[in-house]
Amino acid sequence: MIRSMTAFGNARSDLDSGSIALELRSVNSRYLDLYFRLPDELRHIETPLRELLTASLERGKVEVRVSYTRHAGTELPSLDSAWLDRLAEQLNVARQAMPDVTAPRLVELYNWPGQRGNDALDPQAWSAACMQAAKQALDQMQEARSREGARLAGMMRECADGVARIVADVEVLLPRLLAEHKEKLAAKLRESVDAAAPGGFAHISGAELSERLAQEATLFALRIDVAEELSRLRSHLEELQHLLSDGKGKPTGKRANGSAGKRLDFLFQEMNREANTLGSKAGSLEVTRAAMDLKLLIEQMREQAQNIE
């Protein structure tokens, strides 16, 4: 399944004591980079989240953002009277040295370190809620990645069809180029002989002329022979179609054969190499233009492949 690296997913999980929200944002990256923005109270959930994401994702820079909201309780938490007595004693000691020291406010007493033990998050319950939200957000993000991947694959197929048409046109063009070269060669040979010895062309036998033309035509044919390059381009197009249609269905994990994006990038490098060779062997302006059009289409596909996981 071709999947894009750019996508977004979010989910929410509710508990009796509150709710937790989780967001996943993914953009292009050469490797899989995970960045976590977690509250300190849920920092322990980073490892399970990392394991969940690395089991399903190949590449991409993924930001994981988690936030939570707690429901306000109907009963105030109780303050430890013994602790309050000790705090008052310390306050009196401080005022003996600094009379202007003010007493802490009630809200400060409630939030004092050690006084919210009965109001702490339940690690097990909140961790389970966080993982539930993470799985839902991951499924949503993967579906978005698949939709965008299908769109990118469609664009690459259109470019691949253009490459196939150019390859077919060049194959048809080569025999005509060779025939035209023979005609030009014969005319040039006739002009050269007539210039050196007027009427001397009549003294050259047909066999000698045919042999000389055959030699020159063979050299020209070898020089413009791009059958191997065209054959490789067709082979690469077949591999491209295989990569774009491989693994149809709902994605459940990593690709068994590795990153599709990296394989596509390598494939387009090989196709570009064949196009360069085709241009260097061009025996006519038509072949030169065909090579340039091939490079343009291959570059368009390569740019799309940069977004593929």
PDB file of C-alpha atoms in Angstrom:
ATOM      1  CA  MET A   1       0.000   0.000   0.000  1.00  0.00           C
ATOM      2  CA  ILE A   2       1.434   3.328  -1.112  1.00  0.00           C
ATOM      3  CA  ARG A   3       1.132   5.812   1.765  1.00  0.00           C
ATOM      4  CA  SER A   4       2.048   9.450   2.042  1.00  0.00           C
ATOM      5  CA  MET A   5       4.152  10.679   4.946  1.00  0.00           C
ATOM      6  CA  THR A   6       2.013  13.795   5.407  1.00  0.00           C
ATOM      7  CA  ALA A   7      -1.125  13.294   7.499  1.00  0.00           C
ATOM      8  CA  PHE A   8      -2.910  14.127  10.728  1.00  0.00           C
ATOM      9  CA  GLY A   9      -4.873  12.101  13.248  1.00  0.00           C
ATOM     10  CA  ASN A  10      -6.501  12.877  16.576  1.00  0.00           C
ATOM     11  CA  ALA A  11      -8.646  11.097  19.129  1.00  0.00           C
ATOM     12  CA  ARG A  12     -10.161  11.585  22.569  1.00  0.00           C
ATOM     13  CA  SER A  13     -10.680   9.135  25.392  1.00  0.00           C
ATOM     14  CA  ASP A  14     -12.954   9.811  28.366  1.00  0.00           C
ATOM     15  CA  LEU A  15     -12.673   8.602  31.949  1.00  0.00           C
ATOM     16  CA  ASP A  16     -14.838   9.178  35.011  1.00  0.00           C
ATOM     17  CA  SER A  17     -12.191  11.526  36.351  1.00  0.00           C
ATOM     18  CA  GLY A  18     -11.509  13.410  33.136  1.00  0.00           C
ATOM     19  CA  SER A  19     -10.561  13.070  29.471  1.00  0.00           C
ATOM     20  CA  ILE A  20      -7.398  12.770  27.416  1.00  0.00           C
ATOM     21  CA  ALA A  21      -6.748  14.119  23.905  1.00  0.00           C
ATOM     22  CA  LEU A  22      -4.004  12.932  21.578  1.00  0.00           C
ATOM     23  CA  GLU A  23      -2.830  14.357  18.229  1.00  0.00           C
ATOM     24  CA  LEU A  24      -0.485  12.872  15.635  1.00  0.00           C
ATOM     25  CA  ARG A  25       1.092  15.097  12.989  1.00  0.00           C
ATOM     26  CA  SER A  26       3.322  13.565  10.334  1.00  0.00           C
ATOM     27  CA  VAL A  27       5.457  15.283   7.682  1.00  0.00           C
ATOM     28  CA  ASN A  28       8.207  14.155   5.314  1.00  0.00           C
ATOM     29  CA  SER A  29      11.466  12.829   6.679  1.00  0.00           C
ATOM     30  CA  ARG A  30      14.186  10.550   5.407  1.00  0.00           C
ATOM     31  CA  TYR A  31      13.840   8.343   8.489  1.00  0.00           C
ATOM     32  CA  LEU A  32      11.278   7.801  11.246  1.00  0.00           C
ATOM     33  CA  ASP A  33      11.608  10.642  13.777  1.00  0.00           C
ATOM     34  CA  LEU A  34       9.259  10.706  16.765  1.00  0.00           C
ATOM     35  CA  TYR A  35       8.764  13.808  18.902  1.00  0.00           C
ATOM     36  CA  PHE A  36       6.668  13.689  22.076  1.00  0.00           C
ATOM     37  CA  ARG A  37       4.950  16.566  23.845  1.00  0.00           C
ATOM     38  CA  LEU A  38       3.562  14.976  27.000  1.00  0.00           C
ATOM     39  CA  PRO A  39       2.458  16.349  30.374  1.00  0.00           C
ATOM     40  CA  ASP A  40       4.838  15.457  33.188  1.00  0.00           C
ATOM     41  CA  GLU A  41       2.110  13.326  34.790  1.00  0.00           C
ATOM     42  CA  LEU A  42       1.974  11.152  31.638  1.00  0.00           C
ATOM     43  CA  ARG A  43       5.659  11.038  30.787  1.00  0.00           C
ATOM     44  CA  HIS A  44       5.730   7.315  31.578  1.00  0.00           C
ATOM     45  CA  ILE A  45       3.494   6.601  28.562  1.00  0.00           C
ATOM     46  CA  GLU A  46       6.207   7.644  26.070  1.00  0.00           C
ATOM     47  CA  THR A  47       7.749   4.177  25.761  1.00  0.00           C
ATOM     48  CA  PRO A  48       4.470   2.356  24.942  1.00  0.00           C
ATOM     49  CA  LEU A  49       3.577   5.102  22.483  1.00  0.00           C
ATOM     50  CA  ARG A  50       6.952   4.812  20.784  1.00  0.00           C
ATOM     51  CA  GLU A  51       6.564   1.039  20.455  1.00  0.00           C
ATOM     52  CA  LEU A  52       3.084   1.450  18.959  1.00  0.00           C
ATOM     53  CA  LEU A  53       4.236   3.945  16.329  1.00  0.00           C
ATOM     54  CA  THR A  54       7.478   2.224  15.330  1.00  0.00           C
ATOM     55  CA  ALA A  55       5.531  -1.003  14.759  1.00  0.00           C
ATOM     56  CA  SER A  56       3.321   0.693  12.148  1.00  0.00           C
ATOM     57  CA  LEU A  57       5.365   3.481  10.552  1.00  0.00           C
ATOM     58  CA  GLU A  58       8.398   3.327   8.254  1.00  0.00           C
ATOM     59  CA  ARG A  59       9.326   6.962   7.710  1.00  0.00           C
ATOM     60  CA  GLY A  60       8.194  10.457   8.591  1.00  0.00           C
ATOM     61  CA  LYS A  61       8.667  13.103  11.240  1.00  0.00           C
ATOM     62  CA  VAL A  62       5.816  12.424  13.652  1.00  0.00           C
ATOM     63  CA  GLU A  63       4.838  14.758  16.471  1.00  0.00           C
ATOM     64  CA  VAL A  64       2.810  13.248  19.315  1.00  0.00           C
ATOM     65  CA  ARG A  65       0.931  15.773  21.440  1.00  0.00           C
ATOM     66  CA  VAL A  66      -1.014  14.674  24.524  1.00  0.00           C
ATOM     67  CA  SER A  67      -3.152  16.805  26.832  1.00  0.00           C
ATOM     68  CA  TYR A  68      -5.648  15.966  29.533  1.00  0.00           C
ATOM     69  CA  THR A  69      -8.522  17.592  31.374  1.00  0.00           C
ATOM     70  CA  ARG A  70      -9.678  16.614  34.837  1.00  0.00           C
ATOM     71  CA  HIS A  71     -13.239  16.934  36.065  1.00  0.00           C
ATOM     72  CA  ALA A  72     -13.665  19.227  39.035  1.00  0.00           C
ATOM     73  CA  GLY A  73     -14.451  17.288  42.191  1.00  0.00           C
ATOM     74  CA  THR A  74     -17.531  18.052  44.299  1.00  0.00           C
ATOM     75  CA  GLU A  75     -15.616  17.596  47.566  1.00  0.00           C
ATOM     76  CA  LEU A  76     -12.611  19.551  48.696  1.00  0.00           C
ATOM     77  CA  PRO A  77      -9.534  17.490  49.536  1.00  0.00           C
ATOM     78  CA  SER A  78      -8.718  17.346  53.225  1.00  0.00           C
ATOM     79  CA  LEU A  79      -5.592  18.990  54.603  1.00  0.00           C
ATOM     80  CA  ASP A  80      -3.378  17.157  57.094  1.00  0.00           C
ATOM     81  CA  SER A  81      -3.897  18.896  60.464  1.00  0.00           C
ATOM     82  CA  ALA A  82      -0.542  17.738  61.820  1.00  0.00           C
ATOM     83  CA  TRP A  83       1.165  19.130  58.730  1.00  0.00           C
ATOM     84  CA  LEU A  84      -0.697  22.430  59.198  1.00  0.00           C
ATOM     85  CA  ASP A  85       0.547  22.643  62.826  1.00  0.00           C
ATOM     86  CA  ARG A  86       4.148  22.125  61.709  1.00  0.00           C
ATOM     87  CA  LEU A  87       3.730  24.702  58.962  1.00  0.00           C
ATOM     88  CA  ALA A  88       2.364  27.230  61.457  1.00  0.00           C
ATOM     89  CA  GLU A  89       5.345  26.633  63.769  1.00  0.00           C
ATOM     90  CA  GLN A  90       7.771  27.218  60.917  1.00  0.00           C
ATOM     91  CA  LEU A  91       5.863  30.360  59.931  1.00  0.00           C
ATOM     92  CA  ASN A  92       6.279  31.740  63.472  1.00  0.00           C
ATOM     93  CA  VAL A  93      10.005  30.983  63.371  1.00  0.00           C
ATOM     94  CA  ALA A  94      10.311  32.789  60.056  1.00  0.00           C
ATOM     95  CA  ARG A  95       8.390  35.810  61.362  1.00  0.00           C
ATOM     96  CA  GLN A  96      10.797  36.180  64.264  1.00  0.00           C
ATOM     97  CA  ALA A  97      13.514  36.934  61.730  1.00  0.00           C
ATOM     98  CA  MET A  98      11.302  38.499  59.057  1.00  0.00           C
ATOM     99  CA  PRO A  99       8.097  39.950  60.580  1.00  0.00           C
ATOM    100  CA  ASP A 100       6.667  40.797  57.169  1.00  0.00           C
ATOM    101  CA  VAL A 101       6.365  37.168  56.042  1.00  0.00           C
ATOM    102  CA  THR A 102       2.733  36.533  55.040  1.00  0.00           C
ATOM    103  CA  ALA A 103       0.792  33.355  55.625  1.00  0.00           C
ATOM    104  CA  PRO A 104       0.112  31.158  52.560  1.00  0.00           C
ATOM    105  CA  ARG A 105      -3.318  31.364  50.972  1.00  0.00           C
ATOM    106  CA  LEU A 106      -5.774  28.484  51.147  1.00  0.00           C
ATOM    107  CA  VAL A 107      -5.344  27.605  47.460  1.00  0.00           C
ATOM    108  CA  GLU A 108      -1.593  27.455  47.988  1.00  0.00           C
ATOM    109  CA  LEU A 109      -2.094  25.062  50.867  1.00  0.00           C
ATOM    110  CA  TYR A 110      -4.212  22.777  48.677  1.00  0.00           C
ATOM    111  CA  ASN A 111      -1.533  22.775  45.960  1.00  0.00           C
ATOM    112  CA  TRP A 112       1.371  22.428  48.353  1.00  0.00           C
ATOM    113  CA  PRO A 113       3.720  19.539  47.481  1.00  0.00           C
ATOM    114  CA  GLY A 114       2.628  16.476  49.370  1.00  0.00           C
ATOM    115  CA  GLN A 115      -0.933  17.677  49.915  1.00  0.00           C
ATOM    116  CA  ARG A 116      -2.384  16.410  46.596  1.00  0.00           C
ATOM    117  CA  GLY A 117      -1.524  12.764  47.037  1.00  0.00           C
ATOM    118  CA  ASN A 118      -5.175  11.779  47.142  1.00  0.00           C
ATOM    119  CA  ASP A 119      -5.770  13.831  43.982  1.00  0.00           C
ATOM    120  CA  ALA A 120      -3.004  12.342  41.785  1.00  0.00           C
ATOM    121  CA  LEU A 121      -3.633  10.692  38.438  1.00  0.00           C
ATOM    122  CA  ASP A 122      -4.229   6.969  38.418  1.00  0.00           C
ATOM    123  CA  PRO A 123      -1.291   5.791  36.218  1.00  0.00           C
ATOM    124  CA  GLN A 124      -2.945   2.593  35.057  1.00  0.00           C
ATOM    125  CA  ALA A 125      -6.301   4.126  34.110  1.00  0.00           C
ATOM    126  CA  TRP A 126      -4.850   7.185  32.393  1.00  0.00           C
ATOM    127  CA  SER A 127      -2.219   5.136  30.566  1.00  0.00           C
ATOM    128  CA  ALA A 128      -4.875   2.805  29.185  1.00  0.00           C
ATOM    129  CA  ALA A 129      -6.968   5.780  28.067  1.00  0.00           C
ATOM    130  CA  CYS A 130      -3.942   7.360  26.397  1.00  0.00           C
ATOM    131  CA  MET A 131      -3.110   4.173  24.472  1.00  0.00           C
ATOM    132  CA  GLN A 132      -6.730   3.827  23.367  1.00  0.00           C
ATOM    133  CA  ALA A 133      -6.678   7.366  21.994  1.00  0.00           C
ATOM    134  CA  ALA A 134      -3.290   6.726  20.351  1.00  0.00           C
ATOM    135  CA  LYS A 135      -4.566   3.673  18.471  1.00  0.00           C
ATOM    136  CA  GLN A 136      -7.606   5.562  17.216  1.00  0.00           C
ATOM    137  CA  ALA A 137      -5.492   8.542  16.129  1.00  0.00           C
ATOM    138  CA  LEU A 138      -3.001   6.221  14.413  1.00  0.00           C
ATOM    139  CA  ASP A 139      -5.773   4.472  12.471  1.00  0.00           C
ATOM    140  CA  GLN A 140      -7.121   7.850  11.383  1.00  0.00           C
ATOM    141  CA  MET A 141      -3.684   9.071  10.334  1.00  0.00           C
ATOM    142  CA  GLN A 142      -2.951   5.866   8.405  1.00  0.00           C
ATOM    143  CA  GLU A 143      -6.230   6.174   6.527  1.00  0.00           C
ATOM    144  CA  ALA A 144      -5.351   9.762   5.594  1.00  0.00           C
ATOM    145  CA  ARG A 145      -1.878   8.640   4.533  1.00  0.00           C
ATOM    146  CA  SER A 146      -3.370   5.933   2.343  1.00  0.00           C
ATOM    147  CA  ARG A 147      -5.779   8.358   0.658  1.00  0.00           C
ATOM    148  CA  GLU A 148      -2.990  10.803  -0.097  1.00  0.00           C
ATOM    149  CA  GLY A 149      -0.754   7.937  -1.199  1.00  0.00           C
ATOM    150  CA  ALA A 150      -3.390   6.776  -3.681  1.00  0.00           C
ATOM    151  CA  ARG A 151      -3.530  10.291  -5.125  1.00  0.00           C
ATOM    152  CA  LEU A 152       0.260  10.424  -5.472  1.00  0.00           C
ATOM    153  CA  ALA A 153       0.295   6.973  -7.062  1.00  0.00           C
ATOM    154  CA  GLY A 154      -2.283   8.128  -9.605  1.00  0.00           C
ATOM    155  CA  MET A 155      -0.122  11.104 -10.544  1.00  0.00           C
ATOM    156  CA  MET A 156       2.914   8.862 -10.958  1.00  0.00           C
ATOM    157  CA  ARG A 157       0.934   6.452 -13.143  1.00  0.00           C
ATOM    158  CA  GLU A 158       0.004   9.326 -15.439  1.00  0.00           C
ATOM    159  CA  CYS A 159       3.671  10.281 -15.752  1.00  0.00           C
ATOM    160  CA  ALA A 160       4.596   6.630 -16.324  1.00  0.00           C
ATOM    161  CA  ASP A 161       2.097   6.459 -19.192  1.00  0.00           C
ATOM    162  CA  GLY A 162       3.814   9.475 -20.693  1.00  0.00           C
ATOM    163  CA  VAL A 163       7.203   7.757 -20.396  1.00  0.00           C
ATOM    164  CA  ALA A 164       5.822   4.639 -22.083  1.00  0.00           C
ATOM    165  CA  ARG A 165       4.495   6.707 -24.998  1.00  0.00           C
ATOM    166  CA  ILE A 166       7.849   8.426 -25.484  1.00  0.00           C
ATOM    167  CA  VAL A 167       9.690   5.086 -25.434  1.00  0.00           C
ATOM    168  CA  ALA A 168       7.303   3.711 -28.059  1.00  0.00           C
ATOM    169  CA  ASP A 169       7.726   6.823 -30.239  1.00  0.00           C
ATOM    170  CA  VAL A 170      11.527   6.575 -30.109  1.00  0.00           C
ATOM    171  CA  GLU A 171      11.402   2.896 -31.053  1.00  0.00           C
ATOM    172  CA  VAL A 172       9.324   3.786 -34.117  1.00  0.00           C
ATOM    173  CA  LEU A 173      11.607   6.727 -34.917  1.00  0.00           C
ATOM    174  CA  LEU A 174      14.929   4.853 -35.033  1.00  0.00           C
ATOM    175  CA  PRO A 175      14.399   2.951 -38.345  1.00  0.00           C
ATOM    176  CA  ARG A 176      13.375   6.205 -40.052  1.00  0.00           C
ATOM    177  CA  LEU A 177      16.486   7.961 -38.700  1.00  0.00           C
ATOM    178  CA  LEU A 178      18.686   5.211 -40.103  1.00  0.00           C
ATOM    179  CA  ALA A 179      16.990   5.408 -43.531  1.00  0.00           C
ATOM    180  CA  GLU A 180      17.312   9.189 -43.602  1.00  0.00           C
ATOM    181  CA  HIS A 181      20.972   8.916 -42.651  1.00  0.00           C
ATOM    182  CA  LYS A 182      21.593   6.528 -45.562  1.00  0.00           C
ATOM    183  CA  GLU A 183      20.001   8.985 -47.970  1.00  0.00           C
ATOM    184  CA  LYS A 184      22.024  11.892 -46.603  1.00  0.00           C
ATOM    185  CA  LEU A 185      25.202   9.820 -46.713  1.00  0.00           C
ATOM    186  CA  ALA A 186      24.626   8.817 -50.354  1.00  0.00           C
ATOM    187  CA  ALA A 187      23.934  12.415 -51.358  1.00  0.00           C
ATOM    188  CA  LYS A 188      27.019  13.662 -49.534  1.00  0.00           C
ATOM    189  CA  LEU A 189      29.179  10.949 -51.093  1.00  0.00           C
ATOM    190  CA  ARG A 190      27.883  11.836 -54.563  1.00  0.00           C
ATOM    191  CA  GLU A 191      28.615  15.525 -54.035  1.00  0.00           C
ATOM    192  CA  SER A 192      32.125  14.775 -52.754  1.00  0.00           C
ATOM    193  CA  VAL A 193      33.016  12.554 -55.722  1.00  0.00           C
ATOM    194  CA  ASP A 194      31.576  14.994 -58.263  1.00  0.00           C
ATOM    195  CA  ALA A 195      33.490  17.852 -56.653  1.00  0.00           C
ATOM    196  CA  ALA A 196      36.764  15.913 -56.794  1.00  0.00           C
ATOM    197  CA  ALA A 197      36.264  14.471 -60.296  1.00  0.00           C
ATOM    198  CA  PRO A 198      33.252  15.602 -62.303  1.00  0.00           C
ATOM    199  CA  GLY A 199      31.526  12.588 -63.707  1.00  0.00           C
ATOM    200  CA  GLY A 200      33.674  10.271 -61.605  1.00  0.00           C
ATOM    201  CA  PHE A 201      30.712   8.943 -59.733  1.00  0.00           C
ATOM    202  CA  ALA A 202      29.768   6.913 -62.805  1.00  0.00           C
ATOM    203  CA  HIS A 203      33.010   4.924 -62.495  1.00  0.00           C
ATOM    204  CA  ILE A 204      32.095   3.581 -59.001  1.00  0.00           C
ATOM    205  CA  SER A 205      30.374   0.236 -59.094  1.00  0.00           C
ATOM    206  CA  GLY A 206      27.092  -0.362 -57.347  1.00  0.00           C
ATOM    207  CA  ALA A 207      28.687  -3.010 -55.127  1.00  0.00           C
ATOM    208  CA  GLU A 208      31.395  -0.604 -53.939  1.00  0.00           C
ATOM    209  CA  LEU A 209      28.831   2.080 -53.264  1.00  0.00           C
ATOM    210  CA  SER A 210      26.549  -0.305 -51.390  1.00  0.00           C
ATOM    211  CA  GLU A 211      29.448  -1.594 -49.301  1.00  0.00           C
ATOM    212  CA  ARG A 212      30.578   1.887 -48.348  1.00  0.00           C
ATOM    213  CA  LEU A 213      27.053   2.984 -47.475  1.00  0.00           C
ATOM    214  CA  ALA A 214      26.514  -0.192 -45.462  1.00  0.00           C
ATOM    215  CA  GLN A 215      29.689   0.458 -43.450  1.00  0.00           C
ATOM    216  CA  GLU A 216      28.745   4.062 -42.694  1.00  0.00           C
ATOM    217  CA  ALA A 217      25.167   3.111 -41.887  1.00  0.00           C
ATOM    218  CA  THR A 218      26.358   0.383 -39.520  1.00  0.00           C
ATOM    219  CA  LEU A 219      28.619   2.816 -37.694  1.00  0.00           C
ATOM    220  CA  PHE A 220      25.757   5.282 -37.425  1.00  0.00           C
ATOM    221  CA  ALA A 221      23.366   2.586 -36.234  1.00  0.00           C
ATOM    222  CA  LEU A 222      25.827   1.525 -33.528  1.00  0.00           C
ATOM    223  CA  ARG A 223      26.266   5.123 -32.470  1.00  0.00           C
ATOM    224  CA  ILE A 224      22.531   5.725 -32.074  1.00  0.00           C
ATOM    225  CA  ASP A 225      21.624   2.231 -30.838  1.00  0.00           C
ATOM    226  CA  VAL A 226      19.463   2.830 -27.758  1.00  0.00           C
ATOM    227  CA  ALA A 227      17.581  -0.469 -27.810  1.00  0.00           C
ATOM    228  CA  GLU A 228      19.154  -1.482 -24.495  1.00  0.00           C
ATOM    229  CA  GLU A 229      18.214   1.818 -22.836  1.00  0.00           C
ATOM    230  CA  LEU A 230      14.649   1.590 -24.119  1.00  0.00           C
ATOM    231  CA  SER A 231      14.386  -2.006 -22.941  1.00  0.00           C
ATOM    232  CA  ARG A 232      15.598  -1.007 -19.465  1.00  0.00           C
ATOM    233  CA  LEU A 233      13.123   1.846 -19.338  1.00  0.00           C
ATOM    234  CA  ARG A 234      10.306  -0.586 -20.123  1.00  0.00           C
ATOM    235  CA  SER A 235      11.568  -2.905 -17.391  1.00  0.00           C
ATOM    236  CA  HIS A 236      11.685  -0.026 -14.920  1.00  0.00           C
ATOM    237  CA  LEU A 237       8.111   0.927 -15.855  1.00  0.00           C
ATOM    238  CA  GLU A 238       6.986  -2.620 -15.062  1.00  0.00           C
ATOM    239  CA  GLU A 239       8.694  -2.435 -11.669  1.00  0.00           C
ATOM    240  CA  LEU A 240       7.066   0.943 -11.057  1.00  0.00           C
ATOM    241  CA  GLN A 241       3.606  -0.481 -11.731  1.00  0.00           C
ATOM    242  CA  HIS A 242       4.376  -3.337  -9.351  1.00  0.00           C
ATOM    243  CA  LEU A 243       5.429  -0.953  -6.564  1.00  0.00           C
ATOM    244  CA  LEU A 244       2.404   1.277  -7.050  1.00  0.00           C
ATOM    245  CA  SER A 245      -0.061  -1.639  -6.945  1.00  0.00           C
ATOM    246  CA  ASP A 246       1.685  -3.834  -4.342  1.00  0.00           C
ATOM    247  CA  GLY A 247      -0.162  -4.744  -1.163  1.00  0.00           C
ATOM    248  CA  LYS A 248      -3.670  -3.571  -1.954  1.00  0.00           C
ATOM    249  CA  GLY A 249      -5.957  -3.564   1.033  1.00  0.00           C
ATOM    250  CA  LYS A 250      -6.041  -2.008   4.462  1.00  0.00           C
ATOM    251  CA  PRO A 251      -2.536  -1.500   5.864  1.00  0.00           C
ATOM    252  CA  THR A 252      -1.915  -3.362   9.095  1.00  0.00           C
ATOM    253  CA  GLY A 253       1.769  -2.720   9.674  1.00  0.00           C
ATOM    254  CA  LYS A 254       5.093  -2.190   8.000  1.00  0.00           C
ATOM    255  CA  ARG A 255       5.746  -3.268   4.439  1.00  0.00           C
ATOM    256  CA  ALA A 256       7.400  -6.672   4.265  1.00  0.00           C
ATOM    257  CA  ASN A 257       9.788  -5.495   1.549  1.00  0.00           C
ATOM    258  CA  GLY A 258      10.806  -2.189   3.141  1.00  0.00           C
ATOM    259  CA  SER A 259      10.050   1.440   2.437  1.00  0.00           C
ATOM    260  CA  ALA A 260       8.209   1.995  -0.851  1.00  0.00           C
ATOM    261  CA  GLY A 261       9.434   5.594  -0.983  1.00  0.00           C
ATOM    262  CA  LYS A 262      13.095   4.595  -0.854  1.00  0.00           C
ATOM    263  CA  ARG A 263      12.584   1.910  -3.502  1.00  0.00           C
ATOM    264  CA  LEU A 264      10.813   4.379  -5.767  1.00  0.00           C
ATOM    265  CA  ASP A 265      13.569   6.945  -5.311  1.00  0.00           C
ATOM    266  CA  PHE A 266      16.199   4.390  -6.338  1.00  0.00           C
ATOM    267  CA  LEU A 267      14.082   3.304  -9.316  1.00  0.00           C
ATOM    268  CA  PHE A 268      13.759   6.875 -10.593  1.00  0.00           C
ATOM    269  CA  GLN A 269      17.521   7.342 -10.288  1.00  0.00           C
ATOM    270  CA  GLU A 270      17.978   4.348 -12.586  1.00  0.00           C
ATOM    271  CA  MET A 271      15.373   5.655 -15.042  1.00  0.00           C
ATOM    272  CA  ASN A 272      17.050   9.050 -15.110  1.00  0.00           C
ATOM    273  CA  ARG A 273      20.376   7.379 -15.898  1.00  0.00           C
ATOM    274  CA  GLU A 274      18.830   5.651 -18.922  1.00  0.00           C
ATOM    275  CA  ALA A 275      17.299   8.933 -20.087  1.00  0.00           C
ATOM    276  CA  ASN A 276      20.708  10.620 -19.851  1.00  0.00           C
ATOM    277  CA  THR A 277      22.270   7.864 -21.945  1.00  0.00           C
ATOM    278  CA  LEU A 278      19.481   8.181 -24.476  1.00  0.00           C
ATOM    279  CA  GLY A 279      20.178  11.890 -24.789  1.00  0.00           C
ATOM    280  CA  SER A 280      23.918  11.356 -25.214  1.00  0.00           C
ATOM    281  CA  LYS A 281      23.263   8.912 -28.084  1.00  0.00           C
ATOM    282  CA  ALA A 282      20.652  11.097 -29.742  1.00  0.00           C
ATOM    283  CA  GLY A 283      21.029  11.013 -33.504  1.00  0.00           C
ATOM    284  CA  SER A 284      18.420  13.666 -34.171  1.00  0.00           C
ATOM    285  CA  LEU A 285      16.647  16.609 -32.657  1.00  0.00           C
ATOM    286  CA  GLU A 286      13.558  14.425 -32.114  1.00  0.00           C
ATOM    287  CA  VAL A 287      15.475  11.978 -29.909  1.00  0.00           C
ATOM    288  CA  THR A 288      17.077  14.851 -27.992  1.00  0.00           C
ATOM    289  CA  ARG A 289      13.656  16.316 -27.266  1.00  0.00           C
ATOM    290  CA  ALA A 290      12.362  12.869 -26.295  1.00  0.00           C
ATOM    291  CA  ALA A 291      15.221  12.472 -23.795  1.00  0.00           C
ATOM    292  CA  MET A 292      14.451  15.880 -22.289  1.00  0.00           C
ATOM    293  CA  ASP A 293      10.754  15.025 -22.000  1.00  0.00           C
ATOM    294  CA  LEU A 294      11.673  11.734 -20.323  1.00  0.00           C
ATOM    295  CA  LYS A 295      13.854  13.511 -17.764  1.00  0.00           C
ATOM    296  CA  LEU A 296      11.049  15.959 -17.023  1.00  0.00           C
ATOM    297  CA  LEU A 297       8.506  13.195 -16.407  1.00  0.00           C
ATOM    298  CA  ILE A 298      10.954  11.173 -14.308  1.00  0.00           C
ATOM    299  CA  GLU A 299      11.740  14.242 -12.198  1.00  0.00           C
ATOM    300  CA  GLN A 300       8.019  14.842 -11.639  1.00  0.00           C
ATOM    301  CA  MET A 301       7.624  11.254 -10.418  1.00  0.00           C
ATOM    302  CA  ARG A 302      10.700  11.561  -8.215  1.00  0.00           C
ATOM    303  CA  GLU A 303       9.282  14.684  -6.556  1.00  0.00           C
ATOM    304  CA  GLN A 304       6.064  12.818  -5.789  1.00  0.00           C
ATOM    305  CA  ALA A 305       8.047   9.889  -4.403  1.00  0.00           C
ATOM    306  CA  GLN A 306       9.636  12.234  -1.832  1.00  0.00           C
ATOM    307  CA  ASN A 307       6.234  12.229  -0.089  1.00  0.00           C
ATOM    308  CA  ILE A 308       5.885   8.432  -0.063  1.00  0.00           C
ATOM    309  CA  GLU A 309       6.580   6.498   3.138  1.00  0.00           C
TER     310      GLU A 309
END
